[in-house]
């Protein structure tokens, strides 16, 4: 019986945290003046934002070294995504991480990655034993 009450307590705390984060999050619309490519930017944490409406939902995390983008969205929304990221931070995009190979996740990869700055270049070195 005691473990049941602990499980219920954990569920209640998790729900309260989820609802609290959702209620206190800041929302604003990003996009063109004509209403096309409307994106919704939701602050999840001080340096973490979700961008919705670009195909897949994107995550942008930024810090002193630059921004990390999880999913670049569709090709059609790539310009609006870059505008939204530039409004969030002046830091360069350092990494784009894909969670799927679907076009709504990776369509804007080339466009978004060209706007970034390379931290270092990886070279392949094949060694024979």
PDB file of C-alpha atoms in Angstrom:
ATOM      1  CA  UNK A   1       0.000   0.000   0.000  1.00  0.00           C
ATOM      2  CA  UNK A   2       2.847   2.360   0.824  1.00  0.00           C
ATOM      3  CA  UNK A   3       4.461   1.957  -2.647  1.00  0.00           C
ATOM      4  CA  UNK A   4       1.109   2.808  -4.233  1.00  0.00           C
ATOM      5  CA  UNK A   5       1.017   6.157  -2.450  1.00  0.00           C
ATOM      6  CA  UNK A   6       4.613   6.891  -3.538  1.00  0.00           C
ATOM      7  CA  UNK A   7       3.714   6.137  -7.144  1.00  0.00           C
ATOM      8  CA  UNK A   8       0.696   8.432  -6.909  1.00  0.00           C
ATOM      9  CA  UNK A   9       2.866  11.165  -5.400  1.00  0.00           C
ATOM     10  CA  UNK A  10       5.392  10.856  -8.230  1.00  0.00           C
ATOM     11  CA  UNK A  11       2.609  11.080 -10.842  1.00  0.00           C
ATOM     12  CA  UNK A  12       1.102  14.164  -9.185  1.00  0.00           C
ATOM     13  CA  UNK A  13       4.490  15.910  -8.987  1.00  0.00           C
ATOM     14  CA  UNK A  14       5.267  15.079 -12.625  1.00  0.00           C
ATOM     15  CA  UNK A  15       1.890  16.416 -13.744  1.00  0.00           C
ATOM     16  CA  UNK A  16       2.352  19.604 -11.695  1.00  0.00           C
ATOM     17  CA  UNK A  17       5.771  20.213 -13.226  1.00  0.00           C
ATOM     18  CA  UNK A  18       4.446  19.623 -16.753  1.00  0.00           C
ATOM     19  CA  UNK A  19       1.438  21.895 -16.250  1.00  0.00           C
ATOM     20  CA  UNK A  20       3.540  24.554 -14.511  1.00  0.00           C
ATOM     21  CA  UNK A  21       6.036  24.608 -17.360  1.00  0.00           C
ATOM     22  CA  UNK A  22       3.257  24.821 -19.933  1.00  0.00           C
ATOM     23  CA  UNK A  23       1.390  27.593 -18.132  1.00  0.00           C
ATOM     24  CA  UNK A  24       4.437  29.786 -17.496  1.00  0.00           C
ATOM     25  CA  UNK A  25       5.924  29.365 -20.965  1.00  0.00           C
ATOM     26  CA  UNK A  26       6.046  32.446 -23.145  1.00  0.00           C
ATOM     27  CA  UNK A  27       4.382  32.253 -26.554  1.00  0.00           C
ATOM     28  CA  UNK A  28       4.759  34.497 -29.544  1.00  0.00           C
ATOM     29  CA  UNK A  29       4.137  34.142 -33.263  1.00  0.00           C
ATOM     30  CA  UNK A  30       6.956  34.532 -35.766  1.00  0.00           C
ATOM     31  CA  UNK A  31       6.544  34.823 -39.509  1.00  0.00           C
ATOM     32  CA  UNK A  32       6.007  37.002 -42.536  1.00  0.00           C
ATOM     33  CA  UNK A  33       3.834  40.125 -42.491  1.00  0.00           C
ATOM     34  CA  UNK A  34       1.271  38.450 -44.751  1.00  0.00           C
ATOM     35  CA  UNK A  35       0.745  35.653 -42.246  1.00  0.00           C
ATOM     36  CA  UNK A  36       2.480  32.970 -44.305  1.00  0.00           C
ATOM     37  CA  UNK A  37       5.069  30.759 -42.648  1.00  0.00           C
ATOM     38  CA  UNK A  38       3.585  31.523 -39.222  1.00  0.00           C
ATOM     39  CA  UNK A  39       5.673  29.960 -36.507  1.00  0.00           C
ATOM     40  CA  UNK A  40       4.950  29.753 -32.819  1.00  0.00           C
ATOM     41  CA  UNK A  41       7.902  30.134 -30.463  1.00  0.00           C
ATOM     42  CA  UNK A  42       7.501  28.664 -26.995  1.00  0.00           C
ATOM     43  CA  UNK A  43      10.104  29.232 -24.293  1.00  0.00           C
ATOM     44  CA  UNK A  44      10.688  25.977 -22.417  1.00  0.00           C
ATOM     45  CA  UNK A  45      13.670  27.082 -20.306  1.00  0.00           C
ATOM     46  CA  UNK A  46      15.725  30.304 -20.272  1.00  0.00           C
ATOM     47  CA  UNK A  47      17.940  29.164 -23.189  1.00  0.00           C
ATOM     48  CA  UNK A  48      15.678  26.489 -24.709  1.00  0.00           C
ATOM     49  CA  UNK A  49      12.829  27.251 -27.121  1.00  0.00           C
ATOM     50  CA  UNK A  50      10.443  25.165 -29.205  1.00  0.00           C
ATOM     51  CA  UNK A  51       9.478  26.411 -32.670  1.00  0.00           C
ATOM     52  CA  UNK A  52       6.182  24.966 -33.899  1.00  0.00           C
ATOM     53  CA  UNK A  53       4.683  25.299 -37.361  1.00  0.00           C
ATOM     54  CA  UNK A  54       7.780  24.570 -39.443  1.00  0.00           C
ATOM     55  CA  UNK A  55       6.765  21.036 -40.340  1.00  0.00           C
ATOM     56  CA  UNK A  56       8.178  19.199 -37.353  1.00  0.00           C
ATOM     57  CA  UNK A  57       8.542  20.917 -33.996  1.00  0.00           C
ATOM     58  CA  UNK A  58      12.067  22.284 -33.633  1.00  0.00           C
ATOM     59  CA  UNK A  59      14.122  22.821 -30.517  1.00  0.00           C
ATOM     60  CA  UNK A  60      16.718  25.581 -30.235  1.00  0.00           C
ATOM     61  CA  UNK A  61      19.170  25.627 -27.330  1.00  0.00           C
ATOM     62  CA  UNK A  62      21.737  28.393 -27.162  1.00  0.00           C
ATOM     63  CA  UNK A  63      24.632  29.302 -24.953  1.00  0.00           C
ATOM     64  CA  UNK A  64      27.985  31.087 -25.035  1.00  0.00           C
ATOM     65  CA  UNK A  65      29.363  28.921 -27.865  1.00  0.00           C
ATOM     66  CA  UNK A  66      26.347  29.121 -30.142  1.00  0.00           C
ATOM     67  CA  UNK A  67      23.032  27.472 -30.916  1.00  0.00           C
ATOM     68  CA  UNK A  68      22.055  23.839 -31.317  1.00  0.00           C
ATOM     69  CA  UNK A  69      18.993  23.166 -33.487  1.00  0.00           C
ATOM     70  CA  UNK A  70      17.121  19.870 -33.207  1.00  0.00           C
ATOM     71  CA  UNK A  71      15.336  19.295 -36.543  1.00  0.00           C
ATOM     72  CA  UNK A  72      15.464  22.063 -39.151  1.00  0.00           C
ATOM     73  CA  UNK A  73      11.855  21.816 -40.314  1.00  0.00           C
ATOM     74  CA  UNK A  74      10.602  21.765 -43.897  1.00  0.00           C
ATOM     75  CA  UNK A  75      12.347  23.506 -46.782  1.00  0.00           C
ATOM     76  CA  UNK A  76       9.342  25.799 -47.305  1.00  0.00           C
ATOM     77  CA  UNK A  77       9.635  27.177 -43.747  1.00  0.00           C
ATOM     78  CA  UNK A  78      13.458  27.436 -43.622  1.00  0.00           C
ATOM     79  CA  UNK A  79      13.573  31.250 -43.991  1.00  0.00           C
ATOM     80  CA  UNK A  80      10.980  31.727 -41.246  1.00  0.00           C
ATOM     81  CA  UNK A  81      12.896  29.297 -39.003  1.00  0.00           C
ATOM     82  CA  UNK A  82      16.117  31.270 -39.475  1.00  0.00           C
ATOM     83  CA  UNK A  83      14.295  34.530 -38.726  1.00  0.00           C
ATOM     84  CA  UNK A  84      12.871  33.035 -35.527  1.00  0.00           C
ATOM     85  CA  UNK A  85      16.287  31.737 -34.435  1.00  0.00           C
ATOM     86  CA  UNK A  86      17.889  35.127 -35.127  1.00  0.00           C
ATOM     87  CA  UNK A  87      15.240  36.810 -32.973  1.00  0.00           C
ATOM     88  CA  UNK A  88      16.052  34.411 -30.120  1.00  0.00           C
ATOM     89  CA  UNK A  89      19.839  34.697 -30.212  1.00  0.00           C
ATOM     90  CA  UNK A  90      22.639  36.443 -32.009  1.00  0.00           C
ATOM     91  CA  UNK A  91      24.823  33.363 -31.553  1.00  0.00           C
ATOM     92  CA  UNK A  92      25.765  31.324 -34.640  1.00  0.00           C
ATOM     93  CA  UNK A  93      24.181  27.938 -35.271  1.00  0.00           C
ATOM     94  CA  UNK A  94      26.802  25.319 -34.398  1.00  0.00           C
ATOM     95  CA  UNK A  95      24.953  22.020 -34.788  1.00  0.00           C
ATOM     96  CA  UNK A  96      21.806  20.682 -36.435  1.00  0.00           C
ATOM     97  CA  UNK A  97      20.578  17.377 -34.992  1.00  0.00           C
ATOM     98  CA  UNK A  98      18.008  15.319 -36.898  1.00  0.00           C
ATOM     99  CA  UNK A  99      15.544  13.037 -35.146  1.00  0.00           C
ATOM    100  CA  UNK A 100      14.026  11.636 -38.338  1.00  0.00           C
ATOM    101  CA  UNK A 101      14.734  11.418 -42.065  1.00  0.00           C
ATOM    102  CA  UNK A 102      11.255  12.741 -42.923  1.00  0.00           C
ATOM    103  CA  UNK A 103      11.184  15.894 -45.114  1.00  0.00           C
ATOM    104  CA  UNK A 104       9.405  17.914 -42.409  1.00  0.00           C
ATOM    105  CA  UNK A 105      12.382  17.250 -40.107  1.00  0.00           C
ATOM    106  CA  UNK A 106      15.326  17.563 -42.532  1.00  0.00           C
ATOM    107  CA  UNK A 107      14.026  19.643 -45.462  1.00  0.00           C
ATOM    108  CA  UNK A 108      15.574  22.839 -44.125  1.00  0.00           C
ATOM    109  CA  UNK A 109      18.910  21.268 -43.090  1.00  0.00           C
ATOM    110  CA  UNK A 110      20.993  22.732 -45.901  1.00  0.00           C
ATOM    111  CA  UNK A 111      19.459  26.192 -45.565  1.00  0.00           C
ATOM    112  CA  UNK A 112      19.788  26.310 -41.772  1.00  0.00           C
ATOM    113  CA  UNK A 113      23.310  24.830 -41.718  1.00  0.00           C
ATOM    114  CA  UNK A 114      24.566  27.383 -44.269  1.00  0.00           C
ATOM    115  CA  UNK A 115      23.513  30.143 -41.867  1.00  0.00           C
ATOM    116  CA  UNK A 116      25.705  28.645 -39.149  1.00  0.00           C
ATOM    117  CA  UNK A 117      29.406  28.767 -38.468  1.00  0.00           C
ATOM    118  CA  UNK A 118      31.668  25.733 -38.285  1.00  0.00           C
ATOM    119  CA  UNK A 119      33.305  25.200 -34.923  1.00  0.00           C
ATOM    120  CA  UNK A 120      35.823  22.706 -36.336  1.00  0.00           C
ATOM    121  CA  UNK A 121      36.105  20.488 -39.371  1.00  0.00           C
ATOM    122  CA  UNK A 122      36.195  16.754 -38.922  1.00  0.00           C
ATOM    123  CA  UNK A 123      38.727  14.890 -41.003  1.00  0.00           C
ATOM    124  CA  UNK A 124      38.669  11.187 -41.528  1.00  0.00           C
ATOM    125  CA  UNK A 125      41.852   9.333 -40.839  1.00  0.00           C
ATOM    126  CA  UNK A 126      42.068   5.678 -41.660  1.00  0.00           C
ATOM    127  CA  UNK A 127      44.812   3.851 -39.818  1.00  0.00           C
ATOM    128  CA  UNK A 128      45.897   0.342 -40.568  1.00  0.00           C
ATOM    129  CA  UNK A 129      46.917  -1.939 -37.758  1.00  0.00           C
TER     130      UNK A 129
END
